[in-house]
PDB file of C-alpha atoms and ligand atoms in Angstrom:
ATOM      1  CA  MET A   1       2.470 190.145  13.216  1.00 92.00           C
ATOM      2  CA  ILE A   2       0.291 187.014  13.431  1.00 98.00           C
ATOM      3  CA  LYS A   3      -2.516 186.540  10.903  1.00 98.00           C
ATOM      4  CA  ILE A   4      -5.472 184.161  11.357  1.00 98.00           C
ATOM      5  CA  ALA A   5      -7.197 182.540   8.379  1.00 99.00           C
ATOM      6  CA  PRO A   6     -10.406 180.756   9.452  1.00 99.00           C
ATOM      7  CA  SER A   7     -11.093 177.702   7.268  1.00 98.00           C
ATOM      8  CA  ILE A   8     -14.676 177.673   6.025  1.00 98.00           C
ATOM      9  CA  LEU A   9     -14.499 173.874   5.797  1.00 98.00           C
ATOM     10  CA  ALA A  10     -15.688 173.895   9.429  1.00 98.00           C
ATOM     11  CA  ALA A  11     -18.414 176.525   8.833  1.00 98.00           C
ATOM     12  CA  ASP A  12     -22.143 175.911   8.380  1.00 98.00           C
ATOM     13  CA  PHE A  13     -22.473 175.591   4.582  1.00 98.00           C
ATOM     14  CA  ALA A  14     -26.175 176.402   4.713  1.00 98.00           C
ATOM     15  CA  LYS A  15     -25.247 179.963   5.715  1.00 98.00           C
ATOM     16  CA  LEU A  16     -21.720 180.341   4.385  1.00 98.00           C
ATOM     17  CA  GLY A  17     -21.973 184.059   3.598  1.00 98.00           C
ATOM     18  CA  GLN A  18     -23.036 184.939   7.140  1.00 98.00           C
ATOM     19  CA  GLU A  19     -20.318 182.706   8.587  1.00 98.00           C
ATOM     20  CA  VAL A  20     -17.628 184.516   6.591  1.00 98.00           C
ATOM     21  CA  GLN A  21     -18.981 187.919   7.590  1.00 98.00           C
ATOM     22  CA  GLU A  22     -19.063 186.857  11.230  1.00 98.00           C
ATOM     23  CA  VAL A  23     -15.365 185.920  11.306  1.00 98.00           C
ATOM     24  CA  GLU A  24     -14.445 189.057   9.346  1.00 98.00           C
ATOM     25  CA  LYS A  25     -16.152 191.128  12.031  1.00 98.00           C
ATOM     26  CA  ALA A  26     -14.402 189.069  14.701  1.00 98.00           C
ATOM     27  CA  GLY A  27     -10.969 190.093  13.340  1.00 97.00           C
ATOM     28  CA  ALA A  28     -10.037 187.384  10.826  1.00 98.00           C
ATOM     29  CA  ASP A  29      -7.191 188.369   8.485  1.00 98.00           C
ATOM     30  CA  TRP A  30      -7.748 186.002   5.539  1.00 99.00           C
ATOM     31  CA  ILE A  31     -10.485 183.511   4.587  1.00 99.00           C
ATOM     32  CA  HIS A  32      -9.111 180.010   3.917  1.00 99.00           C
ATOM     33  CA  ILE A  33     -10.954 177.956   1.282  1.00 99.00           C
ATOM     34  CA  ASP A  34     -10.207 174.217   1.101  1.00 99.00           C
ATOM     35  CA  VAL A  35     -10.688 172.760  -2.372  1.00 99.00           C
ATOM     36  CA  MET A  36     -10.663 168.925  -2.504  1.00 98.00           C
ATOM     37  CA  ASP A  37     -11.210 166.690  -5.518  1.00 98.00           C
ATOM     38  CA  GLY A  38     -11.629 163.163  -4.136  1.00 98.00           C
ATOM     39  CA  HIS A  39      -8.405 162.127  -5.935  1.00 98.00           C
ATOM     40  CA  PHE A  40      -5.457 163.982  -4.416  1.00 98.00           C
ATOM     41  CA  VAL A  41      -7.251 163.718  -1.060  1.00 98.00           C
ATOM     42  CA  PRO A  42     -10.066 161.374  -0.006  1.00 98.00           C
ATOM     43  CA  ASN A  43     -12.758 164.046   0.250  1.00 98.00           C
ATOM     44  CA  ILE A  44     -14.716 166.360  -2.070  1.00 98.00           C
ATOM     45  CA  THR A  45     -15.542 169.939  -1.106  1.00 98.00           C
ATOM     46  CA  MET A  46     -16.029 173.015  -3.286  1.00 98.00           C
ATOM     47  CA  GLY A  47     -14.994 174.703  -6.512  1.00 98.00           C
ATOM     48  CA  PRO A  48     -14.638 178.181  -8.048  1.00 98.00           C
ATOM     49  CA  ILE A  49     -18.384 178.821  -7.771  1.00 98.00           C
ATOM     50  CA  VAL A  50     -18.021 179.151  -3.986  1.00 98.00           C
ATOM     51  CA  VAL A  51     -15.119 181.619  -4.294  1.00 98.00           C
ATOM     52  CA  ASP A  52     -17.219 183.620  -6.762  1.00 98.00           C
ATOM     53  CA  ALA A  53     -20.195 183.683  -4.377  1.00 98.00           C
ATOM     54  CA  LEU A  54     -18.119 184.799  -1.385  1.00 98.00           C
ATOM     55  CA  ARG A  55     -16.049 187.435  -3.217  1.00 98.00           C
ATOM     56  CA  PRO A  56     -18.584 190.280  -2.953  1.00 98.00           C
ATOM     57  CA  LEU A  57     -19.362 189.497   0.693  1.00 98.00           C
ATOM     58  CA  THR A  58     -15.961 190.213   2.240  1.00 98.00           C
ATOM     59  CA  LYS A  59     -13.000 192.552   1.858  1.00 98.00           C
ATOM     60  CA  LEU A  60     -10.600 189.949   3.291  1.00 99.00           C
ATOM     61  CA  PRO A  61      -8.092 188.154   1.046  1.00 99.00           C
ATOM     62  CA  LEU A  62      -9.446 184.814  -0.185  1.00 99.00           C
ATOM     63  CA  ASP A  63      -6.790 182.146   0.364  1.00 99.00           C
ATOM     64  CA  VAL A  64      -7.533 179.168  -1.882  1.00 99.00           C
ATOM     65  CA  HIS A  65      -5.839 175.896  -0.880  1.00 99.00           C
ATOM     66  CA  LEU A  66      -5.972 173.479  -3.819  1.00 99.00           C
ATOM     67  CA  MET A  67      -5.853 169.844  -2.721  1.00 99.00           C
ATOM     68  CA  ILE A  68      -6.424 168.592  -6.244  1.00 98.00           C
ATOM     69  CA  GLU A  69      -4.638 166.704  -8.994  1.00 98.00           C
ATOM     70  CA  ASN A  70      -3.593 168.707 -12.050  1.00 98.00           C
ATOM     71  CA  PRO A  71      -4.206 172.138 -10.458  1.00 98.00           C
ATOM     72  CA  ASP A  72      -3.054 173.951 -13.650  1.00 98.00           C
ATOM     73  CA  ARG A  73      -6.375 173.073 -15.216  1.00 98.00           C
ATOM     74  CA  TYR A  74      -8.367 175.117 -12.663  1.00 98.00           C
ATOM     75  CA  ILE A  75      -6.084 178.046 -11.804  1.00 98.00           C
ATOM     76  CA  GLU A  76      -7.684 180.457 -14.279  1.00 98.00           C
ATOM     77  CA  ASP A  77     -11.166 179.632 -12.956  1.00 99.00           C
ATOM     78  CA  PHE A  78     -10.159 180.304  -9.341  1.00 99.00           C
ATOM     79  CA  ALA A  79      -8.333 183.504 -10.340  1.00 99.00           C
ATOM     80  CA  LYS A  80     -11.375 184.806 -12.224  1.00 98.00           C
ATOM     81  CA  ALA A  81     -13.625 183.852  -9.297  1.00 99.00           C
ATOM     82  CA  GLY A  82     -11.608 186.249  -7.107  1.00 98.00           C
ATOM     83  CA  ALA A  83      -8.856 184.293  -5.332  1.00 99.00           C
ATOM     84  CA  ASP A  84      -6.117 186.501  -3.816  1.00 99.00           C
ATOM     85  CA  TYR A  85      -3.803 183.600  -2.970  1.00 99.00           C
ATOM     86  CA  ILE A  86      -3.680 180.196  -4.637  1.00 99.00           C
ATOM     87  CA  THR A  87      -1.608 177.490  -2.986  1.00 99.00           C
ATOM     88  CA  VAL A  88      -0.732 174.222  -4.724  1.00 99.00           C
ATOM     89  CA  HIS A  89       0.773 171.039  -3.299  1.00 99.00           C
ATOM     90  CA  VAL A  90       4.340 170.306  -4.348  1.00 98.00           C
ATOM     91  CA  GLU A  91       3.276 166.630  -4.383  1.00 98.00           C
ATOM     92  CA  ALA A  92       0.680 167.404  -7.114  1.00 98.00           C
ATOM     93  CA  CYS A  93       2.912 169.561  -9.345  1.00 98.00           C
ATOM     94  CA  PRO A  94       5.564 167.853 -11.523  1.00 98.00           C
ATOM     95  CA  HIS A  95       6.242 171.228 -13.184  1.00 98.00           C
ATOM     96  CA  LEU A  96       6.017 173.361 -10.073  1.00 98.00           C
ATOM     97  CA  HIS A  97       7.856 176.375 -11.479  1.00 98.00           C
ATOM     98  CA  ARG A  98       5.460 176.540 -14.422  1.00 98.00           C
ATOM     99  CA  THR A  99       2.422 176.257 -12.143  1.00 98.00           C
ATOM    100  CA  ILE A 100       3.704 179.129  -9.994  1.00 98.00           C
ATOM    101  CA  GLN A 101       4.193 181.318 -13.084  1.00 98.00           C
ATOM    102  CA  LEU A 102       0.695 180.436 -14.252  1.00 98.00           C
ATOM    103  CA  ILE A 103      -0.817 181.581 -10.940  1.00 99.00           C
ATOM    104  CA  ARG A 104       1.134 184.849 -11.101  1.00 98.00           C
ATOM    105  CA  SER A 105       0.127 185.464 -14.713  1.00 98.00           C
ATOM    106  CA  PHE A 106      -3.444 185.997 -13.483  1.00 98.00           C
ATOM    107  CA  GLY A 107      -2.329 188.539 -10.865  1.00 98.00           C
ATOM    108  CA  VAL A 108      -2.801 186.067  -7.995  1.00 99.00           C
ATOM    109  CA  LYS A 109      -0.198 185.503  -5.244  1.00 98.00           C
ATOM    110  CA  PRO A 110       1.252 181.981  -5.525  1.00 99.00           C
ATOM    111  CA  GLY A 111       2.035 179.673  -2.628  1.00 99.00           C
ATOM    112  CA  VAL A 112       3.320 176.121  -2.273  1.00 99.00           C
ATOM    113  CA  VAL A 113       2.054 173.524   0.226  1.00 99.00           C
ATOM    114  CA  LEU A 114       4.073 170.698   1.799  1.00 99.00           C
ATOM    115  CA  ASN A 115       2.469 167.566   3.208  1.00 99.00           C
ATOM    116  CA  PRO A 116       3.724 166.544   6.652  1.00 98.00           C
ATOM    117  CA  HIS A 117       6.382 164.163   5.281  1.00 98.00           C
ATOM    118  CA  THR A 118       7.616 166.316   2.373  1.00 98.00           C
ATOM    119  CA  PRO A 119      11.079 167.841   2.907  1.00 98.00           C
ATOM    120  CA  VAL A 120      11.625 171.607   2.788  1.00 98.00           C
ATOM    121  CA  GLU A 121      14.396 171.088   0.203  1.00 98.00           C
ATOM    122  CA  THR A 122      11.750 170.321  -2.457  1.00 98.00           C
ATOM    123  CA  ILE A 123      10.900 174.036  -2.661  1.00 98.00           C
ATOM    124  CA  GLN A 124      14.377 175.488  -2.139  1.00 96.00           C
ATOM    125  CA  HIS A 125      14.663 176.567  -5.776  1.00 97.00           C
ATOM    126  CA  VAL A 126      11.266 178.264  -6.085  1.00 98.00           C
ATOM    127  CA  LEU A 127      11.401 180.304  -2.890  1.00 98.00           C
ATOM    128  CA  GLU A 128      12.167 183.498  -4.818  1.00 98.00           C
ATOM    129  CA  ASP A 129       9.086 182.993  -6.974  1.00 98.00           C
ATOM    130  CA  ILE A 130       6.417 182.575  -4.307  1.00 98.00           C
ATOM    131  CA  ASP A 131       4.614 184.708  -1.721  1.00 98.00           C
ATOM    132  CA  LEU A 132       3.641 181.931   0.650  1.00 98.00           C
ATOM    133  CA  VAL A 133       4.720 178.527   1.960  1.00 99.00           C
ATOM    134  CA  LEU A 134       2.037 176.414   3.651  1.00 99.00           C
ATOM    135  CA  PHE A 135       3.002 173.579   5.997  1.00 99.00           C
ATOM    136  CA  MET A 136       0.385 170.879   6.529  1.00 99.00           C
ATOM    137  CA  THR A 137       0.367 169.813  10.179  1.00 99.00           C
ATOM    138  CA  VAL A 138      -2.268 167.125   9.451  1.00 99.00           C
ATOM    139  CA  ASN A 139      -2.676 164.848   6.442  1.00 98.00           C
ATOM    140  CA  PRO A 140      -4.886 166.902   4.123  1.00 98.00           C
ATOM    141  CA  GLY A 141      -8.473 165.857   3.525  1.00 98.00           C
ATOM    142  CA  PHE A 142     -10.435 166.596   6.679  1.00 98.00           C
ATOM    143  CA  GLY A 143     -10.877 169.199   9.385  1.00 98.00           C
ATOM    144  CA  GLY A 144     -10.685 168.435  13.086  1.00 98.00           C
ATOM    145  CA  GLN A 145      -7.589 166.207  13.018  1.00 98.00           C
ATOM    146  CA  LYS A 146      -4.732 166.063  15.507  1.00 98.00           C
ATOM    147  CA  PHE A 147      -1.710 168.355  15.030  1.00 98.00           C
ATOM    148  CA  ILE A 148       1.478 166.545  13.909  1.00 98.00           C
ATOM    149  CA  HIS A 149       4.337 167.958  16.006  1.00 98.00           C
ATOM    150  CA  SER A 150       7.174 166.587  13.866  1.00 98.00           C
ATOM    151  CA  VAL A 151       6.451 169.294  11.243  1.00 98.00           C
ATOM    152  CA  VAL A 152       7.637 172.124  13.539  1.00 98.00           C
ATOM    153  CA  PRO A 153      11.394 171.663  12.859  1.00 98.00           C
ATOM    154  CA  LYS A 154      10.657 172.009   9.121  1.00 98.00           C
ATOM    155  CA  VAL A 155       9.077 175.398   9.816  1.00 98.00           C
ATOM    156  CA  ALA A 156      12.213 176.562  11.624  1.00 98.00           C
ATOM    157  CA  GLN A 157      14.357 175.243   8.768  1.00 98.00           C
ATOM    158  CA  LEU A 158      12.390 177.213   6.184  1.00 98.00           C
ATOM    159  CA  ALA A 159      12.344 180.378   8.310  1.00 98.00           C
ATOM    160  CA  GLU A 160      16.133 180.190   8.415  1.00 98.00           C
ATOM    161  CA  MET A 161      16.375 179.671   4.616  1.00 97.00           C
ATOM    162  CA  VAL A 162      14.071 182.635   3.984  1.00 98.00           C
ATOM    163  CA  LYS A 163      16.099 184.821   6.327  1.00 97.00           C
ATOM    164  CA  GLN A 164      19.433 183.811   4.812  1.00 96.00           C
ATOM    165  CA  GLN A 165      18.208 184.581   1.311  1.00 95.00           C
ATOM    166  CA  GLY A 166      16.727 187.910   2.445  1.00 97.00           C
ATOM    167  CA  LEU A 167      13.283 187.036   1.057  1.00 97.00           C
ATOM    168  CA  SER A 168       9.852 188.031   2.269  1.00 95.00           C
ATOM    169  CA  VAL A 169       7.683 184.914   2.240  1.00 98.00           C
ATOM    170  CA  ASP A 170       4.673 184.308   4.483  1.00 98.00           C
ATOM    171  CA  ILE A 171       4.874 181.034   6.406  1.00 98.00           C
ATOM    172  CA  GLN A 172       1.469 179.476   6.967  1.00 99.00           C
ATOM    173  CA  ILE A 173       0.395 176.474   9.073  1.00 99.00           C
ATOM    174  CA  ASP A 174      -2.717 174.383   8.422  1.00 99.00           C
ATOM    175  CA  GLY A 175      -4.188 171.572  10.500  1.00 99.00           C
ATOM    176  CA  GLY A 176      -5.001 171.147  14.181  1.00 98.00           C
ATOM    177  CA  ILE A 177      -4.208 174.749  15.071  1.00 99.00           C
ATOM    178  CA  ASN A 178      -5.568 175.976  18.400  1.00 98.00           C
ATOM    179  CA  GLU A 179      -4.391 178.112  21.355  1.00 98.00           C
ATOM    180  CA  GLU A 180      -1.844 175.447  22.340  1.00 98.00           C
ATOM    181  CA  THR A 181      -0.459 174.232  19.014  1.00 98.00           C
ATOM    182  CA  ILE A 182      -0.003 177.742  17.582  1.00 98.00           C
ATOM    183  CA  VAL A 183       2.703 178.541  20.143  1.00 98.00           C
ATOM    184  CA  SER A 184       5.536 176.280  18.900  1.00 98.00           C
ATOM    185  CA  CYS A 185       4.797 177.133  15.237  1.00 98.00           C
ATOM    186  CA  ALA A 186       4.884 180.880  15.882  1.00 98.00           C
ATOM    187  CA  LYS A 187       8.167 180.459  17.764  1.00 98.00           C
ATOM    188  CA  ALA A 188       9.563 178.519  14.794  1.00 98.00           C
ATOM    189  CA  GLY A 189       8.788 181.504  12.522  1.00 98.00           C
ATOM    190  CA  ALA A 190       5.293 180.970  11.059  1.00 98.00           C
ATOM    191  CA  ASN A 191       3.068 184.057  10.760  1.00 98.00           C
ATOM    192  CA  VAL A 192      -0.230 182.927   9.147  1.00 99.00           C
ATOM    193  CA  PHE A 193      -2.425 180.308  10.824  1.00 99.00           C
ATOM    194  CA  VAL A 194      -5.385 178.431   9.406  1.00 99.00           C
ATOM    195  CA  ALA A 195      -7.968 177.353  11.972  1.00 98.00           C
ATOM    196  CA  GLY A 196     -11.190 175.529  11.162  1.00 98.00           C
ATOM    197  CA  SER A 197     -12.749 173.641  14.047  1.00 98.00           C
ATOM    198  CA  ALA A 198     -10.976 175.775  16.679  1.00 98.00           C
ATOM    199  CA  ILE A 199     -12.962 178.796  15.404  1.00 98.00           C
ATOM    200  CA  PHE A 200     -16.143 177.637  13.636  1.00 98.00           C
ATOM    201  CA  GLY A 201     -16.587 174.805  16.130  1.00 98.00           C
ATOM    202  CA  LYS A 202     -16.879 177.283  18.988  1.00 97.00           C
ATOM    203  CA  GLU A 203     -19.984 179.106  20.199  1.00 96.00           C
ATOM    204  CA  ASP A 204     -18.116 182.431  20.480  1.00 97.00           C
ATOM    205  CA  ARG A 205     -16.023 182.698  17.309  1.00 97.00           C
ATOM    206  CA  ALA A 206     -14.723 186.170  18.162  1.00 98.00           C
ATOM    207  CA  LEU A 207     -13.371 184.989  21.502  1.00 98.00           C
ATOM    208  CA  ALA A 208     -11.830 181.846  19.978  1.00 98.00           C
ATOM    209  CA  LEU A 209     -10.138 183.864  17.239  1.00 98.00           C
ATOM    210  CA  HIS A 210      -8.856 186.443  19.708  1.00 98.00           C
ATOM    211  CA  ASN A 211      -7.456 183.770  22.058  1.00 98.00           C
ATOM    212  CA  ILE A 212      -5.653 181.917  19.255  1.00 98.00           C
ATOM    213  CA  LYS A 213      -4.108 185.146  17.958  1.00 98.00           C
ATOM    214  CA  GLN A 214      -3.039 186.201  21.459  1.00 98.00           C
ATOM    215  CA  ALA A 215      -1.414 182.826  22.061  1.00 98.00           C
ATOM    216  CA  GLY A 216       0.488 183.127  18.778  1.00 98.00           C
ATOM    217  CA  GLN A 217       1.693 186.627  19.595  1.00 97.00           C
ATOM    218  CA  GLY A 218       3.114 185.217  22.841  1.00 89.00           C
TER     219      GLY A 218
HETATM  220  C1  DX5 B   1      -7.283 169.997   5.869  1.00 70.71           C
HETATM  221  C2  DX5 B   1      -7.537 171.425   5.461  1.00 70.71           C
HETATM  222  C3  DX5 B   1      -7.564 172.365   6.601  1.00 70.71           C
HETATM  223  C4  DX5 B   1      -8.670 172.135   7.591  1.00 70.71           C
HETATM  224  C5  DX5 B   1      -8.201 172.604   8.934  1.00 70.71           C
HETATM  225  O1  DX5 B   1      -7.103 169.215   4.746  1.00 70.71           O
HETATM  226  O2  DX5 B   1      -6.533 171.871   4.563  1.00 70.71           O
HETATM  227  O3  DX5 B   1      -7.574 173.721   6.149  1.00 70.71           O
HETATM  228  O4  DX5 B   1      -9.859 172.805   7.270  1.00 70.71           O
HETATM  229  O5  DX5 B   1      -9.130 172.248   9.894  1.00 70.71           O
HETATM  230  P1  DX5 B   1      -8.754 172.210  11.446  1.00 70.71           P
HETATM  231  O6  DX5 B   1      -8.311 173.585  11.841  1.00 70.71           O
HETATM  232  O7  DX5 B   1     -10.034 171.804  12.089  1.00 70.71           O
HETATM  233  O8  DX5 B   1      -7.646 171.192  11.612  1.00 70.71           O
HETATM  234 ZN1   ZN B   2      -6.393 174.083   4.115  1.00 70.71          ZN
END
């Protein structure tokens, strides 16, 4: 079953609540929230206050993608604001196992994110502890970038590891996802897809969302 997580980074921030409700009505499965600090990535976006404001407006899981240095410092704030998933970059977490436990201690589902060049082996020993692995298929920092195809074999590699270990871990893809790029990732074993510009950049969000999901279901 393919899930679509529209990224609000591409939404109209002047009417964020309405934008989220529109994609919920259109059949979105999760809402993806991109948190950037201007240090880990060269852009600044939003903090827990936005998660808190959106929480009462939607029943969908809020999927918080932390592109920040020292994420441990903010995990409690995002948990209390209403995050359902918190994903942290392996590149930003020297004590990854501890960070994962910290996320879980607040009743939030933990996930780990890999930049395009980061090998799958870096998370081999925490796979049992997480609910979600997120593969970046662009360099994090901005929406609307071009999909990096060389990440797809990593997705297949992880899907195989997960299968061999008999685990149930969602495999998510983020960056440049549209009707075309979703196909190879879904075939490789991914089941959750973030899409920003390919949904919020379109006049008819419901149609865009439907077409992307259809393409992923094959
Ligand atoms: C990039 C963010 C993505 C971004 C995706 O750093 O993590 O979630 O919003 O945007 P699109 O779908 O436009 O590539
Ligand atoms: Zn993201």
